[in-house]
Amino acid sequence: MRAAVVTDFGGPEAVQIIERDIPEPGAGQVRIKVAAAALNPADAITRSGVLPADPPMGFGWDVAGTIDAAGADTGWAVGDAVVALEDNLVKALGTHAEYVVVEGSAVAAAPTSVDAVHAATVPLNSLTAAQALDLLDLKPAQTLLVTGAAGAVGGYAVQLAAHQGIEVTALAGEKDADFVQSLGAARFVARGGAPGRHDAVLDAALLGETALEWVRDGGAYAGVMPPFLPAPVRGIRTAAVTVTADGARLKDLVALVDAGILTTRVAETYPLDDAAKAHARLAEGGIRGRLVLLP
């Protein structure tokens, strides 16, 4: 099968398409024939060589596709349309391939309201947003500031928090005001503005100490990248989400997609063979929605 890997760390040109044996699922695992797989900033981190690991390394966290083979005791059957998260930060092969093996517990039935391309944008970003909100432990009517609110994680965080009855202020670029308010933000603040203090901040934009200043004394801060977690001040609880695969939680999030509560966004699609071009487009920035690879 074909798979995207990096053998020498570097820029987008370092992405290679190689041939590998089709992986076999073990007990509790399933093999998914990949229909679509999103490209995320985490893949750029893998490519750059920041992680403490040696190449070759595979790319890809999200997958939408069809069960192709199943080990014992998975509860899944060949032919099931599914989505899943492959949550290993360091991997020899990821979801940017024709086939991927994941734990059966990481899998959820695919949404029925969107196609595989859009479904592939759900697992990583929605689970990251949901698990970050878990860290904040907010109650209805409490106030939350989401930085990077127009991004993939930030957008899901706004929608999930608003659905829970939390009063959301969205911090994003000025041109994104209408968009983030359509997601359920009660208030919009343009990047560079003064959001004031809130019960909590979900810092999807990685602003760190700057965002921490917008949390009230004794409030809570959740980041989305542990190495950039700021030190706590003024009695504020600080934590950063390390996203983990959770098929049961993903099932709930898929249900919210089908209910129209979570909005999927696809910016562009690329053939798997053009993975390097997709990485180059990601590096350019200014993307609203995810780039998706098609084997």
PDB file of C-alpha atoms in Angstrom:
ATOM      1  CA  MET A   1       0.000   0.000   0.000  1.00  0.00           C
ATOM      2  CA  ARG A   2       1.004   3.647  -0.353  1.00  0.00           C
ATOM      3  CA  ALA A   3       1.701   5.748   2.741  1.00  0.00           C
ATOM      4  CA  ALA A   4       3.043   9.229   3.451  1.00  0.00           C
ATOM      5  CA  VAL A   5       6.150   9.329   5.647  1.00  0.00           C
ATOM      6  CA  VAL A   6       9.133  11.499   6.450  1.00  0.00           C
ATOM      7  CA  THR A   7      12.570   9.885   6.272  1.00  0.00           C
ATOM      8  CA  ASP A   8      14.654  13.069   6.592  1.00  0.00           C
ATOM      9  CA  PHE A   9      13.070  15.836   8.639  1.00  0.00           C
ATOM     10  CA  GLY A  10      12.494  19.168   6.982  1.00  0.00           C
ATOM     11  CA  GLY A  11       9.957  21.237   5.087  1.00  0.00           C
ATOM     12  CA  PRO A  12       7.039  20.077   2.934  1.00  0.00           C
ATOM     13  CA  GLU A  13       9.486  18.659   0.396  1.00  0.00           C
ATOM     14  CA  ALA A  14      10.519  16.067   3.006  1.00  0.00           C
ATOM     15  CA  VAL A  15       7.166  14.267   2.684  1.00  0.00           C
ATOM     16  CA  GLN A  16       7.510  11.064   0.684  1.00  0.00           C
ATOM     17  CA  ILE A  17       5.047   8.476  -0.599  1.00  0.00           C
ATOM     18  CA  ILE A  18       6.383   4.949  -0.099  1.00  0.00           C
ATOM     19  CA  GLU A  19       5.140   1.399  -0.468  1.00  0.00           C
ATOM     20  CA  ARG A  20       4.516  -0.600   2.722  1.00  0.00           C
ATOM     21  CA  ASP A  21       2.894  -3.924   3.504  1.00  0.00           C
ATOM     22  CA  ILE A  22      -0.782  -3.707   4.381  1.00  0.00           C
ATOM     23  CA  PRO A  23      -0.920  -3.918   8.212  1.00  0.00           C
ATOM     24  CA  GLU A  24      -2.789  -6.735   9.955  1.00  0.00           C
ATOM     25  CA  PRO A  25      -5.070  -6.080  12.943  1.00  0.00           C
ATOM     26  CA  GLY A  26      -4.477  -7.914  16.201  1.00  0.00           C
ATOM     27  CA  ALA A  27      -6.961  -8.772  18.923  1.00  0.00           C
ATOM     28  CA  GLY A  28      -9.123  -5.769  19.729  1.00  0.00           C
ATOM     29  CA  GLN A  29      -8.001  -3.932  16.606  1.00  0.00           C
ATOM     30  CA  VAL A  30      -9.566  -3.116  13.244  1.00  0.00           C
ATOM     31  CA  ARG A  31      -8.131  -2.277   9.863  1.00  0.00           C
ATOM     32  CA  ILE A  32      -9.734   0.637   8.055  1.00  0.00           C
ATOM     33  CA  LYS A  33      -9.583   1.159   4.318  1.00  0.00           C
ATOM     34  CA  VAL A  34      -9.001   4.896   4.277  1.00  0.00           C
ATOM     35  CA  ALA A  35     -11.440   7.045   2.302  1.00  0.00           C
ATOM     36  CA  ALA A  36     -10.189  10.379   3.649  1.00  0.00           C
ATOM     37  CA  ALA A  37      -7.709  11.625   6.236  1.00  0.00           C
ATOM     38  CA  ALA A  38      -7.282  15.196   7.466  1.00  0.00           C
ATOM     39  CA  LEU A  39      -3.955  17.019   7.566  1.00  0.00           C
ATOM     40  CA  ASN A  40      -3.366  18.831  10.868  1.00  0.00           C
ATOM     41  CA  PRO A  41      -0.699  21.151  12.307  1.00  0.00           C
ATOM     42  CA  ALA A  42       0.474  18.170  14.381  1.00  0.00           C
ATOM     43  CA  ASP A  43       1.605  16.563  11.129  1.00  0.00           C
ATOM     44  CA  ALA A  44       3.795  19.574  10.380  1.00  0.00           C
ATOM     45  CA  ILE A  45       5.386  19.126  13.812  1.00  0.00           C
ATOM     46  CA  THR A  46       6.126  15.491  12.954  1.00  0.00           C
ATOM     47  CA  ARG A  47       7.676  16.509   9.640  1.00  0.00           C
ATOM     48  CA  SER A  48       9.876  19.193  11.179  1.00  0.00           C
ATOM     49  CA  GLY A  49      11.717  16.819  13.528  1.00  0.00           C
ATOM     50  CA  VAL A  50      10.745  18.522  16.788  1.00  0.00           C
ATOM     51  CA  LEU A  51       9.591  15.253  18.352  1.00  0.00           C
ATOM     52  CA  PRO A  52      12.141  13.110  20.211  1.00  0.00           C
ATOM     53  CA  ALA A  53      12.052  10.278  17.678  1.00  0.00           C
ATOM     54  CA  ASP A  54      13.985   9.071  14.668  1.00  0.00           C
ATOM     55  CA  PRO A  55      12.593   8.739  11.145  1.00  0.00           C
ATOM     56  CA  PRO A  56      10.950   7.193   9.282  1.00  0.00           C
ATOM     57  CA  MET A  57       7.703   8.446  10.782  1.00  0.00           C
ATOM     58  CA  GLY A  58       4.162   8.360   9.458  1.00  0.00           C
ATOM     59  CA  PHE A  59       1.593  11.138   9.337  1.00  0.00           C
ATOM     60  CA  GLY A  60      -2.082  11.370  10.129  1.00  0.00           C
ATOM     61  CA  TRP A  61      -4.415  11.305  13.139  1.00  0.00           C
ATOM     62  CA  ASP A  62      -7.917  11.407  11.650  1.00  0.00           C
ATOM     63  CA  VAL A  63      -9.478   8.778   9.435  1.00  0.00           C
ATOM     64  CA  ALA A  64     -12.818   8.177   7.764  1.00  0.00           C
ATOM     65  CA  GLY A  65     -13.331   4.951   5.876  1.00  0.00           C
ATOM     66  CA  THR A  66     -14.635   1.402   5.978  1.00  0.00           C
ATOM     67  CA  ILE A  67     -13.711  -1.523   8.217  1.00  0.00           C
ATOM     68  CA  ASP A  68     -11.670  -3.880   6.057  1.00  0.00           C
ATOM     69  CA  ALA A  69     -10.676  -6.473   8.663  1.00  0.00           C
ATOM     70  CA  ALA A  70     -11.342  -6.923  12.378  1.00  0.00           C
ATOM     71  CA  GLY A  71      -9.517  -8.777  15.117  1.00  0.00           C
ATOM     72  CA  ALA A  72     -11.299 -10.630  17.887  1.00  0.00           C
ATOM     73  CA  ASP A  73     -13.594  -8.821  20.332  1.00  0.00           C
ATOM     74  CA  THR A  74     -13.893  -5.475  18.581  1.00  0.00           C
ATOM     75  CA  GLY A  75     -17.661  -5.280  18.052  1.00  0.00           C
ATOM     76  CA  TRP A  76     -17.053  -4.024  14.511  1.00  0.00           C
ATOM     77  CA  ALA A  77     -17.780  -5.797  11.253  1.00  0.00           C
ATOM     78  CA  VAL A  78     -16.231  -5.672   7.795  1.00  0.00           C
ATOM     79  CA  GLY A  79     -18.048  -3.040   5.745  1.00  0.00           C
ATOM     80  CA  ASP A  80     -18.917  -0.706   8.649  1.00  0.00           C
ATOM     81  CA  ALA A  81     -18.454   2.975   7.756  1.00  0.00           C
ATOM     82  CA  VAL A  82     -16.438   4.546  10.560  1.00  0.00           C
ATOM     83  CA  VAL A  83     -14.300   7.403  11.810  1.00  0.00           C
ATOM     84  CA  ALA A  84     -11.419   7.074  14.266  1.00  0.00           C
ATOM     85  CA  LEU A  85      -8.488   8.797  15.920  1.00  0.00           C
ATOM     86  CA  GLU A  86      -4.969   7.354  15.726  1.00  0.00           C
ATOM     87  CA  ASP A  87      -3.569   9.132  18.778  1.00  0.00           C
ATOM     88  CA  ASN A  88       0.049   7.958  18.829  1.00  0.00           C
ATOM     89  CA  LEU A  89       2.262  11.034  18.581  1.00  0.00           C
ATOM     90  CA  VAL A  90       5.142   8.966  17.221  1.00  0.00           C
ATOM     91  CA  LYS A  91       4.140   6.356  14.644  1.00  0.00           C
ATOM     92  CA  ALA A  92       5.750   4.394  11.869  1.00  0.00           C
ATOM     93  CA  LEU A  93       2.515   4.621   9.870  1.00  0.00           C
ATOM     94  CA  GLY A  94      -0.453   6.915  10.397  1.00  0.00           C
ATOM     95  CA  THR A  95      -3.757   7.529   8.679  1.00  0.00           C
ATOM     96  CA  HIS A  96      -2.138   9.134   5.619  1.00  0.00           C
ATOM     97  CA  ALA A  97      -2.105   5.776   3.908  1.00  0.00           C
ATOM     98  CA  GLU A  98      -4.398   3.449   2.014  1.00  0.00           C
ATOM     99  CA  TYR A  99      -5.022   1.355   5.152  1.00  0.00           C
ATOM    100  CA  VAL A 100      -4.574   1.933   8.868  1.00  0.00           C
ATOM    101  CA  VAL A 101      -4.916  -0.297  11.942  1.00  0.00           C
ATOM    102  CA  VAL A 102      -6.403   1.240  15.092  1.00  0.00           C
ATOM    103  CA  GLU A 103      -7.803  -0.001  18.380  1.00  0.00           C
ATOM    104  CA  GLY A 104     -11.465  -0.933  18.131  1.00  0.00           C
ATOM    105  CA  SER A 105     -12.136   1.272  21.160  1.00  0.00           C
ATOM    106  CA  ALA A 106     -11.006   4.317  19.134  1.00  0.00           C
ATOM    107  CA  VAL A 107     -13.681   3.846  16.477  1.00  0.00           C
ATOM    108  CA  ALA A 108     -17.173   5.335  16.039  1.00  0.00           C
ATOM    109  CA  ALA A 109     -19.767   4.921  13.322  1.00  0.00           C
ATOM    110  CA  ALA A 110     -19.332   7.583  10.650  1.00  0.00           C
ATOM    111  CA  PRO A 111     -21.763  10.511  10.531  1.00  0.00           C
ATOM    112  CA  THR A 112     -24.625  10.039   8.107  1.00  0.00           C
ATOM    113  CA  SER A 113     -25.155  13.735   7.361  1.00  0.00           C
ATOM    114  CA  VAL A 114     -21.761  14.426   5.745  1.00  0.00           C
ATOM    115  CA  ASP A 115     -19.472  12.589   3.340  1.00  0.00           C
ATOM    116  CA  ALA A 116     -16.189  10.900   4.237  1.00  0.00           C
ATOM    117  CA  VAL A 117     -14.167  13.992   3.344  1.00  0.00           C
ATOM    118  CA  HIS A 118     -15.998  16.103   5.922  1.00  0.00           C
ATOM    119  CA  ALA A 119     -16.176  13.236   8.423  1.00  0.00           C
ATOM    120  CA  ALA A 120     -12.374  13.008   8.367  1.00  0.00           C
ATOM    121  CA  THR A 121     -12.134  16.476   9.925  1.00  0.00           C
ATOM    122  CA  VAL A 122     -14.053  15.472  13.066  1.00  0.00           C
ATOM    123  CA  PRO A 123     -12.002  13.122  15.307  1.00  0.00           C
ATOM    124  CA  LEU A 124      -8.840  14.999  16.315  1.00  0.00           C
ATOM    125  CA  ASN A 125     -10.208  18.505  16.514  1.00  0.00           C
ATOM    126  CA  SER A 126     -13.563  17.747  18.141  1.00  0.00           C
ATOM    127  CA  LEU A 127     -12.010  15.396  20.700  1.00  0.00           C
ATOM    128  CA  THR A 128      -9.321  17.979  21.501  1.00  0.00           C
ATOM    129  CA  ALA A 129     -11.981  20.647  22.053  1.00  0.00           C
ATOM    130  CA  ALA A 130     -14.183  18.344  24.132  1.00  0.00           C
ATOM    131  CA  GLN A 131     -11.340  17.079  26.303  1.00  0.00           C
ATOM    132  CA  ALA A 132     -10.033  20.633  26.836  1.00  0.00           C
ATOM    133  CA  LEU A 133     -13.495  21.704  27.984  1.00  0.00           C
ATOM    134  CA  ASP A 134     -13.484  18.742  30.391  1.00  0.00           C
ATOM    135  CA  LEU A 135     -10.336  20.186  31.994  1.00  0.00           C
ATOM    136  CA  LEU A 136     -12.099  23.524  32.561  1.00  0.00           C
ATOM    137  CA  ASP A 137     -15.161  21.886  34.172  1.00  0.00           C
ATOM    138  CA  LEU A 138     -17.438  24.869  33.555  1.00  0.00           C
ATOM    139  CA  LYS A 139     -21.112  25.073  34.474  1.00  0.00           C
ATOM    140  CA  PRO A 140     -23.926  26.631  32.433  1.00  0.00           C
ATOM    141  CA  ALA A 141     -23.911  30.467  32.496  1.00  0.00           C
ATOM    142  CA  GLN A 142     -20.222  30.639  33.381  1.00  0.00           C
ATOM    143  CA  THR A 143     -18.045  32.633  30.997  1.00  0.00           C
ATOM    144  CA  LEU A 144     -15.457  31.225  28.621  1.00  0.00           C
ATOM    145  CA  LEU A 145     -13.021  32.964  26.298  1.00  0.00           C
ATOM    146  CA  VAL A 146     -11.896  30.874  23.310  1.00  0.00           C
ATOM    147  CA  THR A 147      -8.773  32.145  21.556  1.00  0.00           C
ATOM    148  CA  GLY A 148      -8.272  31.119  17.942  1.00  0.00           C
ATOM    149  CA  ALA A 149     -12.033  30.722  17.807  1.00  0.00           C
ATOM    150  CA  ALA A 150     -12.197  30.556  14.005  1.00  0.00           C
ATOM    151  CA  GLY A 151      -9.741  27.656  13.830  1.00  0.00           C
ATOM    152  CA  ALA A 152     -10.643  23.985  13.737  1.00  0.00           C
ATOM    153  CA  VAL A 153     -10.239  23.278  17.466  1.00  0.00           C
ATOM    154  CA  GLY A 154     -11.457  26.733  18.502  1.00  0.00           C
ATOM    155  CA  GLY A 155     -14.556  26.516  16.322  1.00  0.00           C
ATOM    156  CA  TYR A 156     -15.565  23.173  17.812  1.00  0.00           C
ATOM    157  CA  ALA A 157     -14.872  24.529  21.314  1.00  0.00           C
ATOM    158  CA  VAL A 158     -17.206  27.485  20.704  1.00  0.00           C
ATOM    159  CA  GLN A 159     -19.978  25.199  19.471  1.00  0.00           C
ATOM    160  CA  LEU A 160     -19.588  22.631  22.240  1.00  0.00           C
ATOM    161  CA  ALA A 161     -19.435  25.237  24.995  1.00  0.00           C
ATOM    162  CA  ALA A 162     -22.439  27.162  23.663  1.00  0.00           C
ATOM    163  CA  HIS A 163     -24.365  23.877  23.435  1.00  0.00           C
ATOM    164  CA  GLN A 164     -23.598  23.332  27.128  1.00  0.00           C
ATOM    165  CA  GLY A 165     -25.070  26.709  28.033  1.00  0.00           C
ATOM    166  CA  ILE A 166     -21.726  28.390  28.663  1.00  0.00           C
ATOM    167  CA  GLU A 167     -21.438  32.080  27.712  1.00  0.00           C
ATOM    168  CA  VAL A 168     -18.710  32.183  25.078  1.00  0.00           C
ATOM    169  CA  THR A 169     -16.551  35.108  23.982  1.00  0.00           C
ATOM    170  CA  ALA A 170     -14.672  34.398  20.762  1.00  0.00           C
ATOM    171  CA  LEU A 171     -11.271  35.936  20.044  1.00  0.00           C
ATOM    172  CA  ALA A 172     -10.388  35.783  16.351  1.00  0.00           C
ATOM    173  CA  GLY A 173      -9.458  37.863  13.324  1.00  0.00           C
ATOM    174  CA  GLU A 174     -11.730  40.794  12.557  1.00  0.00           C
ATOM    175  CA  LYS A 175     -13.018  39.187   9.342  1.00  0.00           C
ATOM    176  CA  ASP A 176     -14.208  36.149  11.327  1.00  0.00           C
ATOM    177  CA  ALA A 177     -16.729  38.009  13.500  1.00  0.00           C
ATOM    178  CA  ASP A 178     -19.847  36.808  11.698  1.00  0.00           C
ATOM    179  CA  PHE A 179     -18.526  33.276  11.434  1.00  0.00           C
ATOM    180  CA  VAL A 180     -17.731  32.727  15.128  1.00  0.00           C
ATOM    181  CA  GLN A 181     -21.014  34.302  16.155  1.00  0.00           C
ATOM    182  CA  SER A 182     -22.785  31.851  13.832  1.00  0.00           C
ATOM    183  CA  LEU A 183     -21.105  29.098  15.855  1.00  0.00           C
ATOM    184  CA  GLY A 184     -22.789  30.349  19.021  1.00  0.00           C
ATOM    185  CA  ALA A 185     -20.395  32.914  20.478  1.00  0.00           C
ATOM    186  CA  ALA A 186     -22.310  35.459  22.528  1.00  0.00           C
ATOM    187  CA  ARG A 187     -19.550  38.043  22.124  1.00  0.00           C
ATOM    188  CA  PHE A 188     -16.743  38.683  19.656  1.00  0.00           C
ATOM    189  CA  VAL A 189     -13.406  40.375  20.281  1.00  0.00           C
ATOM    190  CA  ALA A 190     -11.021  41.065  17.409  1.00  0.00           C
ATOM    191  CA  ARG A 191      -7.445  39.857  17.735  1.00  0.00           C
ATOM    192  CA  GLY A 192      -5.469  42.556  19.524  1.00  0.00           C
ATOM    193  CA  GLY A 193      -8.502  43.715  21.496  1.00  0.00           C
ATOM    194  CA  ALA A 194      -9.197  43.548  25.226  1.00  0.00           C
ATOM    195  CA  PRO A 195     -11.494  40.621  26.071  1.00  0.00           C
ATOM    196  CA  GLY A 196     -11.631  41.341  29.799  1.00  0.00           C
ATOM    197  CA  ARG A 197     -11.554  38.557  32.396  1.00  0.00           C
ATOM    198  CA  HIS A 198     -13.541  35.343  32.290  1.00  0.00           C
ATOM    199  CA  ASP A 199     -14.174  32.264  34.393  1.00  0.00           C
ATOM    200  CA  ALA A 200     -11.965  30.319  32.015  1.00  0.00           C
ATOM    201  CA  VAL A 201      -9.923  30.510  28.824  1.00  0.00           C
ATOM    202  CA  LEU A 202      -9.535  27.768  26.239  1.00  0.00           C
ATOM    203  CA  ASP A 203      -6.364  28.869  24.492  1.00  0.00           C
ATOM    204  CA  ALA A 204      -6.528  27.310  21.025  1.00  0.00           C
ATOM    205  CA  ALA A 205      -4.275  30.082  19.651  1.00  0.00           C
ATOM    206  CA  LEU A 206      -1.377  29.213  22.004  1.00  0.00           C
ATOM    207  CA  LEU A 207      -1.171  32.715  23.455  1.00  0.00           C
ATOM    208  CA  GLY A 208       0.057  31.372  26.800  1.00  0.00           C
ATOM    209  CA  GLU A 209       0.719  33.999  29.456  1.00  0.00           C
ATOM    210  CA  THR A 210      -1.154  36.626  27.460  1.00  0.00           C
ATOM    211  CA  ALA A 211      -4.310  34.505  27.557  1.00  0.00           C
ATOM    212  CA  LEU A 212      -3.755  33.713  31.221  1.00  0.00           C
ATOM    213  CA  GLU A 213      -4.230  37.415  31.994  1.00  0.00           C
ATOM    214  CA  TRP A 214      -7.818  37.103  30.730  1.00  0.00           C
ATOM    215  CA  VAL A 215      -8.740  34.547  33.401  1.00  0.00           C
ATOM    216  CA  ARG A 216     -10.286  35.797  36.633  1.00  0.00           C
ATOM    217  CA  ASP A 217      -8.576  35.037  39.954  1.00  0.00           C
ATOM    218  CA  GLY A 218      -9.212  31.410  40.853  1.00  0.00           C
ATOM    219  CA  GLY A 219     -10.436  30.576  37.336  1.00  0.00           C
ATOM    220  CA  ALA A 220      -9.179  27.978  34.888  1.00  0.00           C
ATOM    221  CA  TYR A 221      -6.973  27.876  31.788  1.00  0.00           C
ATOM    222  CA  ALA A 222      -6.771  25.031  29.264  1.00  0.00           C
ATOM    223  CA  GLY A 223      -4.137  24.868  26.552  1.00  0.00           C
ATOM    224  CA  VAL A 224      -3.956  22.542  23.570  1.00  0.00           C
ATOM    225  CA  MET A 225      -0.214  21.882  23.540  1.00  0.00           C
ATOM    226  CA  PRO A 226       1.467  20.792  26.822  1.00  0.00           C
ATOM    227  CA  PRO A 227       4.952  22.228  26.073  1.00  0.00           C
ATOM    228  CA  PHE A 228       3.440  25.735  25.937  1.00  0.00           C
ATOM    229  CA  LEU A 229       1.493  25.536  29.202  1.00  0.00           C
ATOM    230  CA  PRO A 230       2.041  28.748  31.239  1.00  0.00           C
ATOM    231  CA  ALA A 231       2.785  28.606  34.960  1.00  0.00           C
ATOM    232  CA  PRO A 232      -0.270  29.190  37.193  1.00  0.00           C
ATOM    233  CA  VAL A 233      -0.808  32.609  38.801  1.00  0.00           C
ATOM    234  CA  ARG A 234      -3.543  34.194  40.956  1.00  0.00           C
ATOM    235  CA  GLY A 235      -4.928  30.802  41.971  1.00  0.00           C
ATOM    236  CA  ILE A 236      -5.751  29.890  38.367  1.00  0.00           C
ATOM    237  CA  ARG A 237      -5.864  26.177  37.492  1.00  0.00           C
ATOM    238  CA  THR A 238      -3.789  25.510  34.383  1.00  0.00           C
ATOM    239  CA  ALA A 239      -3.738  22.346  32.311  1.00  0.00           C
ATOM    240  CA  ALA A 240      -3.135  21.326  28.717  1.00  0.00           C
ATOM    241  CA  VAL A 241      -5.015  18.610  26.903  1.00  0.00           C
ATOM    242  CA  THR A 242      -3.166  15.570  25.581  1.00  0.00           C
ATOM    243  CA  VAL A 243      -5.821  14.245  23.252  1.00  0.00           C
ATOM    244  CA  THR A 244      -6.642  10.557  23.612  1.00  0.00           C
ATOM    245  CA  ALA A 245      -8.674   8.247  21.403  1.00  0.00           C
ATOM    246  CA  ASP A 246     -12.143   7.593  22.821  1.00  0.00           C
ATOM    247  CA  GLY A 247     -14.637   5.876  20.559  1.00  0.00           C
ATOM    248  CA  ALA A 248     -17.550   6.363  22.958  1.00  0.00           C
ATOM    249  CA  ARG A 249     -16.918  10.104  23.171  1.00  0.00           C
ATOM    250  CA  LEU A 250     -16.377  10.288  19.425  1.00  0.00           C
ATOM    251  CA  LYS A 251     -19.773   8.615  18.950  1.00  0.00           C
ATOM    252  CA  ASP A 252     -21.370  11.446  20.941  1.00  0.00           C
ATOM    253  CA  LEU A 253     -19.549  14.056  18.875  1.00  0.00           C
ATOM    254  CA  VAL A 254     -20.620  12.397  15.627  1.00  0.00           C
ATOM    255  CA  ALA A 255     -24.205  12.569  16.889  1.00  0.00           C
ATOM    256  CA  LEU A 256     -23.747  16.326  17.330  1.00  0.00           C
ATOM    257  CA  VAL A 257     -22.522  16.568  13.741  1.00  0.00           C
ATOM    258  CA  ASP A 258     -25.624  14.731  12.536  1.00  0.00           C
ATOM    259  CA  ALA A 259     -27.804  16.999  14.699  1.00  0.00           C
ATOM    260  CA  GLY A 260     -26.287  20.098  13.087  1.00  0.00           C
ATOM    261  CA  ILE A 261     -24.697  21.255  16.334  1.00  0.00           C
ATOM    262  CA  LEU A 262     -21.106  20.737  15.179  1.00  0.00           C
ATOM    263  CA  THR A 263     -20.059  22.115  11.796  1.00  0.00           C
ATOM    264  CA  THR A 264     -17.432  20.370   9.674  1.00  0.00           C
ATOM    265  CA  ARG A 265     -15.201  22.492   7.431  1.00  0.00           C
ATOM    266  CA  VAL A 266     -13.077  21.360   4.509  1.00  0.00           C
ATOM    267  CA  ALA A 267     -10.754  23.881   2.874  1.00  0.00           C
ATOM    268  CA  GLU A 268      -9.279  21.753   0.075  1.00  0.00           C
ATOM    269  CA  THR A 269      -8.679  18.133  -0.878  1.00  0.00           C
ATOM    270  CA  TYR A 270      -5.509  16.562  -2.275  1.00  0.00           C
ATOM    271  CA  PRO A 271      -4.689  13.094  -3.609  1.00  0.00           C
ATOM    272  CA  LEU A 272      -2.459  11.173  -1.210  1.00  0.00           C
ATOM    273  CA  ASP A 273       0.274  11.280  -3.855  1.00  0.00           C
ATOM    274  CA  ASP A 274       0.246  15.093  -3.489  1.00  0.00           C
ATOM    275  CA  ALA A 275       0.741  15.023   0.290  1.00  0.00           C
ATOM    276  CA  ALA A 276       3.831  17.244  -0.015  1.00  0.00           C
ATOM    277  CA  LYS A 277       1.741  19.868  -1.820  1.00  0.00           C
ATOM    278  CA  ALA A 278      -0.848  19.707   0.976  1.00  0.00           C
ATOM    279  CA  HIS A 279       1.920  20.247   3.557  1.00  0.00           C
ATOM    280  CA  ALA A 280       3.131  23.253   1.558  1.00  0.00           C
ATOM    281  CA  ARG A 281      -0.383  24.708   1.526  1.00  0.00           C
ATOM    282  CA  LEU A 282      -0.683  24.170   5.281  1.00  0.00           C
ATOM    283  CA  ALA A 283       2.611  25.987   5.797  1.00  0.00           C
ATOM    284  CA  GLU A 284       1.280  29.011   3.890  1.00  0.00           C
ATOM    285  CA  GLY A 285      -1.413  29.527   6.558  1.00  0.00           C
ATOM    286  CA  GLY A 286      -4.651  31.436   6.208  1.00  0.00           C
ATOM    287  CA  ILE A 287      -6.710  28.258   5.886  1.00  0.00           C
ATOM    288  CA  ARG A 288     -10.257  28.055   7.215  1.00  0.00           C
ATOM    289  CA  GLY A 289     -11.129  24.392   7.637  1.00  0.00           C
ATOM    290  CA  ARG A 290      -8.965  21.355   7.107  1.00  0.00           C
ATOM    291  CA  LEU A 291      -6.973  20.058   4.185  1.00  0.00           C
ATOM    292  CA  VAL A 292      -7.968  16.457   3.487  1.00  0.00           C
ATOM    293  CA  LEU A 293      -5.968  13.722   1.752  1.00  0.00           C
ATOM    294  CA  LEU A 294      -7.670  11.147  -0.468  1.00  0.00           C
ATOM    295  CA  PRO A 295      -5.874   7.819  -1.104  1.00  0.00           C
TER     296      PRO A 295
END
